[in-house]
Tab-separated table of N, CA and C and ligand atoms in Angstrom:
chain	number	residue	atom	x	y	z
A	1	UNK	N	0.840	-1.198	0.000
A	1	UNK	CA	0.000	0.000	0.000
A	1	UNK	C	0.878	1.252	0.000
A	2	UNK	N	0.317	2.346	-0.491
A	2	UNK	CA	1.033	3.624	-0.492
A	2	UNK	C	1.310	4.062	0.946
A	3	UNK	N	2.483	4.644	1.166
A	3	UNK	CA	2.853	5.179	2.478
A	3	UNK	C	2.190	6.546	2.648
A	4	UNK	N	1.212	6.693	3.568
A	4	UNK	CA	0.525	7.976	3.700
A	4	UNK	C	1.408	9.093	4.247
A	5	UNK	N	2.568	8.732	4.774
A	5	UNK	CA	3.513	9.730	5.289
A	5	UNK	C	4.613	10.059	4.283
A	6	UNK	N	4.300	9.879	3.000
A	6	UNK	CA	5.329	10.046	1.964
A	6	UNK	C	5.980	11.417	1.991
A	7	UNK	N	5.218	12.448	2.372
A	7	UNK	CA	5.775	13.802	2.324
A	7	UNK	C	6.870	13.997	3.371
A	8	UNK	N	6.842	13.176	4.420
A	8	UNK	CA	7.916	13.234	5.420
A	8	UNK	C	9.033	12.247	5.097
A	9	UNK	N	8.670	11.093	4.556
A	9	UNK	CA	9.651	10.014	4.411
A	9	UNK	C	10.409	10.052	3.089
A	10	UNK	N	9.960	10.887	2.143
A	10	UNK	CA	10.596	10.885	0.824
A	10	UNK	C	11.032	12.290	0.420
A	11	UNK	N	11.989	12.343	-0.469
A	11	UNK	CA	12.421	13.612	-1.046
A	11	UNK	C	11.437	14.035	-2.136
A	12	UNK	N	11.254	15.367	-2.259
A	12	UNK	CA	10.363	15.916	-3.275
A	12	UNK	C	11.140	16.237	-4.550
A	13	UNK	N	10.543	15.907	-5.671
A	13	UNK	CA	11.100	16.353	-6.949
A	13	UNK	C	9.927	16.714	-7.860
A	14	UNK	N	10.206	16.921	-9.118
A	14	UNK	CA	9.135	17.275	-10.050
A	14	UNK	C	9.088	16.255	-11.180
A	15	UNK	N	8.004	16.327	-11.929
A	15	UNK	CA	7.852	15.406	-13.052
A	15	UNK	C	8.900	15.729	-14.105
A	16	UNK	N	9.632	14.726	-14.537
A	16	UNK	CA	10.607	14.936	-15.589
A	16	UNK	C	9.985	14.785	-16.959
A	17	UNK	N	10.769	14.957	-17.992
A	17	UNK	CA	10.218	14.879	-19.341
A	17	UNK	C	10.087	13.441	-19.845
A	18	UNK	N	10.303	12.468	-18.945
A	18	UNK	CA	10.112	11.070	-19.330
A	18	UNK	C	8.642	10.695	-19.365
A	19	UNK	N	7.754	11.523	-18.774
A	19	UNK	CA	6.320	11.253	-18.858
A	19	UNK	C	5.787	11.761	-20.189
A	20	UNK	N	4.798	11.034	-20.741
A	20	UNK	CA	4.268	11.426	-22.045
A	20	UNK	C	3.060	12.347	-21.912
A	21	UNK	N	2.865	12.937	-20.724
A	21	UNK	CA	1.762	13.874	-20.534
A	21	UNK	C	2.310	15.173	-19.978
A	22	UNK	N	1.482	16.189	-20.078
A	22	UNK	CA	1.856	17.493	-19.543
A	22	UNK	C	1.368	17.554	-18.101
A	23	UNK	N	2.269	17.409	-17.146
A	23	UNK	CA	1.892	17.399	-15.735
A	23	UNK	C	2.894	18.228	-14.954
A	24	UNK	N	2.397	18.954	-13.950
A	24	UNK	CA	3.320	19.787	-13.184
A	24	UNK	C	3.196	19.540	-11.677
A	25	UNK	N	2.684	18.394	-11.299
A	25	UNK	CA	2.602	18.057	-9.875
A	25	UNK	C	3.969	17.629	-9.343
A	26	UNK	N	4.059	17.543	-8.014
A	26	UNK	CA	5.295	17.066	-7.398
A	26	UNK	C	5.363	15.543	-7.416
A	27	UNK	N	6.596	15.034	-7.399
A	27	UNK	CA	6.853	13.594	-7.324
A	27	UNK	C	7.696	13.349	-6.081
A	28	UNK	N	7.410	12.236	-5.389
A	28	UNK	CA	8.054	11.941	-4.107
A	28	UNK	C	8.823	10.634	-4.187
A	29	UNK	N	10.086	10.686	-3.814
A	29	UNK	CA	10.903	9.484	-3.746
A	29	UNK	C	11.743	9.266	-4.991
A	30	UNK	N	12.467	8.163	-4.959
A	30	UNK	CA	13.432	7.860	-6.013
A	30	UNK	C	12.749	7.619	-7.353
A	31	UNK	N	13.223	8.307	-8.380
A	31	UNK	CA	12.725	8.099	-9.735
A	31	UNK	C	13.882	7.659	-10.614
A	32	UNK	N	13.799	6.387	-11.055
A	32	UNK	CA	14.803	5.821	-11.956
A	32	UNK	C	14.068	5.041	-13.039
A	33	UNK	N	13.527	5.761	-14.042
A	33	UNK	CA	12.758	5.080	-15.096
A	33	UNK	C	13.626	4.064	-15.833
A	34	UNK	N	13.075	2.933	-16.275
A	34	UNK	CA	11.633	2.641	-16.201
A	34	UNK	C	11.204	1.879	-14.949
A	35	UNK	N	12.145	1.451	-14.083
A	35	UNK	CA	11.741	0.548	-12.995
A	35	UNK	C	11.163	1.262	-11.784
A	36	UNK	N	11.704	2.423	-11.426
A	36	UNK	CA	11.232	3.110	-10.215
A	36	UNK	C	10.674	4.476	-10.589
A	37	UNK	N	9.405	4.709	-10.226
A	37	UNK	CA	8.723	5.905	-10.714
A	37	UNK	C	8.235	6.828	-9.602
A	38	UNK	N	8.283	6.411	-8.338
A	38	UNK	CA	7.927	7.285	-7.229
A	38	UNK	C	6.426	7.478	-7.045
A	39	UNK	N	6.091	8.360	-6.107
A	39	UNK	CA	4.704	8.723	-5.818
A	39	UNK	C	4.395	10.034	-6.532
A	40	UNK	N	3.304	10.044	-7.302
A	40	UNK	CA	2.962	11.204	-8.138
A	40	UNK	C	1.783	11.962	-7.558
A	41	UNK	N	1.986	13.279	-7.359
A	41	UNK	CA	0.959	14.129	-6.801
A	41	UNK	C	1.118	14.248	-5.291
A	42	UNK	N	0.380	15.198	-4.717
A	42	UNK	CA	0.484	15.449	-3.280
A	42	UNK	C	-0.896	15.379	-2.619
A	43	UNK	N	-1.820	16.226	-3.014
A	43	UNK	CA	-3.182	16.109	-2.456
A	43	UNK	C	-3.811	14.791	-2.901
A	44	UNK	N	-3.695	14.489	-4.175
A	44	UNK	CA	-4.049	13.169	-4.699
A	44	UNK	C	-2.743	12.502	-5.087
A	45	UNK	N	-2.313	11.514	-4.309
A	45	UNK	CA	-1.008	10.888	-4.491
A	45	UNK	C	-1.184	9.457	-4.976
A	46	UNK	N	-0.506	9.132	-6.093
A	46	UNK	CA	-0.570	7.788	-6.662
A	46	UNK	C	0.833	7.195	-6.648
A	47	UNK	N	0.990	6.059	-5.967
A	47	UNK	CA	2.282	5.381	-5.978
A	47	UNK	C	2.399	4.610	-7.294
A	48	UNK	N	3.177	5.175	-8.212
A	48	UNK	CA	3.315	4.562	-9.543
A	48	UNK	C	3.978	3.201	-9.471
A	49	UNK	N	4.727	2.931	-8.404
A	49	UNK	CA	5.379	1.625	-8.303
A	49	UNK	C	4.416	0.540	-7.811
A	50	UNK	N	3.205	0.962	-7.371
A	50	UNK	CA	2.169	0.020	-6.934
A	50	UNK	C	1.032	-0.045	-7.953
A	51	UNK	N	0.719	1.080	-8.595
A	51	UNK	CA	-0.396	1.163	-9.557
A	51	UNK	C	-0.326	0.024	-10.577
A	52	UNK	N	-1.473	-0.697	-10.725
A	52	UNK	CA	-1.501	-1.839	-11.642
A	52	UNK	C	-2.115	-1.497	-12.997
A	53	UNK	N	-2.426	-0.222	-13.201
A	53	UNK	CA	-2.911	0.198	-14.510
A	53	UNK	C	-4.306	-0.287	-14.839
A	54	UNK	N	-5.085	-0.697	-13.842
A	54	UNK	CA	-6.423	-1.223	-14.132
A	54	UNK	C	-7.459	-0.108	-14.278
A	55	UNK	N	-7.325	0.999	-13.567
A	55	UNK	CA	-8.053	2.218	-13.906
A	55	UNK	C	-9.418	2.495	-13.323
A	56	UNK	N	-9.885	1.829	-12.244
A	56	UNK	CA	-11.179	2.228	-11.697
A	56	UNK	C	-11.189	3.677	-11.202
A	57	UNK	N	-10.056	4.184	-10.748
A	57	UNK	CA	-9.983	5.597	-10.328
A	57	UNK	C	-10.266	6.498	-11.514
A	58	UNK	N	-9.557	6.236	-12.592
A	58	UNK	CA	-9.670	7.068	-13.791
A	58	UNK	C	-11.084	7.013	-14.374
A	59	UNK	N	-11.697	5.838	-14.340
A	59	UNK	CA	-13.025	5.682	-14.930
A	59	UNK	C	-14.121	6.269	-14.058
A	60	UNK	N	-13.903	6.374	-12.752
A	60	UNK	CA	-14.986	6.733	-11.836
A	60	UNK	C	-14.828	8.073	-11.129
A	61	UNK	N	-13.677	8.705	-11.188
A	61	UNK	CA	-13.512	10.003	-10.527
A	61	UNK	C	-14.530	10.988	-11.101
A	62	UNK	N	-15.347	11.613	-10.263
A	62	UNK	CA	-16.414	12.490	-10.762
A	62	UNK	C	-15.896	13.777	-11.402
A	63	UNK	N	-14.663	14.140	-11.155
A	63	UNK	CA	-14.139	15.396	-11.703
A	63	UNK	C	-12.906	15.167	-12.588
A	64	UNK	N	-12.681	13.926	-13.016
A	64	UNK	CA	-11.629	13.603	-13.998
A	64	UNK	C	-10.244	14.090	-13.580
A	65	UNK	N	-9.848	13.707	-12.389
A	65	UNK	CA	-8.517	14.074	-11.890
A	65	UNK	C	-7.404	13.337	-12.649
A	66	UNK	N	-7.682	12.116	-13.107
A	66	UNK	CA	-6.615	11.241	-13.615
A	66	UNK	C	-6.553	11.196	-15.141
A	67	UNK	N	-5.320	11.029	-15.638
A	67	UNK	CA	-5.099	10.727	-17.064
A	67	UNK	C	-4.103	9.587	-17.146
A	68	UNK	N	-4.248	8.758	-18.161
A	68	UNK	CA	-3.261	7.701	-18.374
A	68	UNK	C	-1.935	8.281	-18.820
A	69	UNK	N	-0.863	7.700	-18.309
A	69	UNK	CA	0.444	7.962	-18.886
A	69	UNK	C	1.130	6.626	-19.111
A	70	UNK	N	1.811	6.487	-20.231
A	70	UNK	CA	2.491	5.231	-20.568
A	70	UNK	C	3.811	5.127	-19.820
A	71	UNK	N	4.048	3.941	-19.255
A	71	UNK	CA	5.286	3.690	-18.513
A	71	UNK	C	5.904	2.380	-18.983
A	72	UNK	N	6.337	2.342	-20.230
A	72	UNK	CA	6.890	1.103	-20.783
A	72	UNK	C	8.091	0.615	-19.980
A	73	UNK	N	8.095	-0.682	-19.707
A	73	UNK	CA	9.214	-1.272	-18.986
A	73	UNK	C	9.055	-1.298	-17.480
A	74	UNK	N	7.970	-0.693	-16.961
A	74	UNK	CA	7.775	-0.769	-15.514
A	74	UNK	C	7.290	-2.178	-15.134
A	75	UNK	N	7.869	-2.758	-14.057
A	75	UNK	CA	7.553	-4.153	-13.739
A	75	UNK	C	6.109	-4.410	-13.317
A	76	UNK	N	5.378	-3.413	-12.810
A	76	UNK	CA	4.010	-3.647	-12.343
A	76	UNK	C	2.983	-3.438	-13.449
A	77	UNK	N	3.126	-2.381	-14.239
A	77	UNK	CA	2.197	-2.131	-15.342
A	77	UNK	C	2.791	-1.071	-16.260
A	78	UNK	N	2.354	-1.097	-17.511
A	78	UNK	CA	2.935	-0.213	-18.510
A	78	UNK	C	2.072	1.012	-18.775
A	79	UNK	N	1.135	1.277	-17.858
A	79	UNK	CA	0.442	2.565	-17.849
A	79	UNK	C	0.087	2.873	-16.399
A	80	UNK	N	-0.006	4.179	-16.095
A	80	UNK	CA	-0.294	4.615	-14.731
A	80	UNK	C	-1.338	5.712	-14.777
A	81	UNK	N	-2.130	5.808	-13.696
A	81	UNK	CA	-3.138	6.857	-13.572
A	81	UNK	C	-2.487	8.071	-12.918
A	82	UNK	N	-2.190	9.074	-13.728
A	82	UNK	CA	-1.500	10.276	-13.242
A	82	UNK	C	-2.527	11.303	-12.762
A	83	UNK	N	-2.346	11.857	-11.553
A	83	UNK	CA	-3.324	12.801	-11.003
A	83	UNK	C	-3.092	14.224	-11.514
A	84	UNK	N	-3.217	14.391	-12.832
A	84	UNK	CA	-2.842	15.655	-13.471
A	84	UNK	C	-3.723	16.827	-13.049
A	85	UNK	N	-4.961	16.516	-12.628
A	85	UNK	CA	-5.877	17.580	-12.210
A	85	UNK	C	-6.158	17.484	-10.712
A	86	UNK	N	-5.125	17.249	-9.914
A	86	UNK	CA	-5.359	17.015	-8.481
A	86	UNK	C	-6.014	18.216	-7.802
A	87	UNK	N	-5.820	19.415	-8.325
A	87	UNK	CA	-6.427	20.594	-7.703
A	87	UNK	C	-7.948	20.604	-7.838
A	88	UNK	N	-8.488	19.770	-8.755
A	88	UNK	CA	-9.941	19.697	-8.939
A	88	UNK	C	-10.615	18.737	-7.956
A	89	UNK	N	-9.836	17.976	-7.213
A	89	UNK	CA	-10.368	16.917	-6.339
A	89	UNK	C	-11.368	17.476	-5.334
A	90	UNK	N	-12.486	16.754	-5.174
A	90	UNK	CA	-13.518	17.164	-4.216
A	90	UNK	C	-13.549	16.258	-2.991
A	91	UNK	N	-12.509	15.464	-2.817
A	91	UNK	CA	-12.329	14.655	-1.603
A	91	UNK	C	-13.462	13.655	-1.366
A	92	UNK	N	-13.966	13.079	-2.437
A	92	UNK	CA	-15.042	12.097	-2.260
A	92	UNK	C	-14.518	10.757	-1.765
A	93	UNK	N	-13.226	10.504	-1.957
A	93	UNK	CA	-12.530	9.292	-1.493
A	93	UNK	C	-12.881	8.032	-2.290
A	94	UNK	N	-13.612	8.211	-3.377
A	94	UNK	CA	-13.987	7.055	-4.177
A	94	UNK	C	-12.759	6.310	-4.710
A	95	UNK	N	-11.801	7.061	-5.212
A	95	UNK	CA	-10.622	6.402	-5.801
A	95	UNK	C	-9.850	5.620	-4.750
A	96	UNK	N	-9.755	6.175	-3.543
A	96	UNK	CA	-9.052	5.479	-2.467
A	96	UNK	C	-9.754	4.160	-2.157
A	97	UNK	N	-11.085	4.202	-2.134
A	97	UNK	CA	-11.857	3.019	-1.766
A	97	UNK	C	-11.832	1.938	-2.831
A	98	UNK	N	-11.773	2.323	-4.119
A	98	UNK	CA	-11.897	1.293	-5.161
A	98	UNK	C	-10.570	0.854	-5.755
A	99	UNK	N	-9.482	1.513	-5.412
A	99	UNK	CA	-8.193	1.076	-5.970
A	99	UNK	C	-7.907	-0.358	-5.512
A	100	UNK	N	-7.713	-1.290	-6.454
A	100	UNK	CA	-7.549	-2.700	-6.063
A	100	UNK	C	-6.207	-2.993	-5.394
A	101	UNK	N	-5.251	-2.088	-5.536
A	101	UNK	CA	-3.916	-2.343	-4.975
A	101	UNK	C	-3.519	-1.286	-3.935
A	102	UNK	N	-4.470	-0.439	-3.538
A	102	UNK	CA	-4.237	0.540	-2.462
A	102	UNK	C	-3.065	1.467	-2.796
A	103	UNK	N	-3.082	1.976	-4.016
A	103	UNK	CA	-1.972	2.807	-4.491
A	103	UNK	C	-2.223	4.303	-4.310
A	104	UNK	N	-3.417	4.709	-3.824
A	104	UNK	CA	-3.791	6.122	-3.816
A	104	UNK	C	-4.009	6.616	-2.391
A	105	UNK	N	-3.482	7.814	-2.107
A	105	UNK	CA	-3.751	8.496	-0.846
A	105	UNK	C	-4.314	9.871	-1.173
A	106	UNK	N	-5.479	10.194	-0.588
A	106	UNK	CA	-6.055	11.535	-0.740
A	106	UNK	C	-6.098	12.180	0.630
A	107	UNK	N	-5.480	13.349	0.707
A	107	UNK	CA	-5.450	14.079	1.967
A	107	UNK	C	-6.676	14.973	2.026
A	108	UNK	N	-7.792	14.407	2.457
A	108	UNK	CA	-9.058	15.111	2.416
A	108	UNK	C	-9.379	15.909	3.663
A	109	UNK	N	-8.470	15.942	4.610
A	109	UNK	CA	-8.785	16.626	5.873
A	109	UNK	C	-8.362	18.079	5.810
B	1	LIG	FE1	-11.479	12.063	-7.802
B	1	LIG	FE2	-12.807	11.651	-5.507
B	1	LIG	FE3	-10.368	10.564	-5.865
B	1	LIG	FE4	-10.619	13.215	-5.537
B	1	LIG	S1	-11.105	11.620	-4.005
B	1	LIG	S2	-9.340	12.155	-7.084
B	1	LIG	S3	-12.577	13.620	-6.586
B	1	LIG	S4	-12.246	10.062	-7.026
């Protein structure tokens, strides 16, 4: 499962140009593509190293926070749900509840 204390336990960086989408959220932890991709986003945080690319978050988020990004060569899945519109989140917690691999943390408090 994603570490909910990632902001304390990991170093902050930004999205590099290895992503195929236009995103400007922060990334947390070691990023060594293609195997290690870190936690993407802060208010809506997705652990890309856990995300299995199945997409119930992306399909069900009421405000379309997520977009697919291709991650070829990653050992868990070759696409990830990137929280590109995390500022739009309304804290419904649906994505947290339905993620099959517990890869998402939303700081709704
Ligand atoms: Fe979307 Fe709700 Fe998840 Fe926020 S908590 S990203 S609004 S599904």
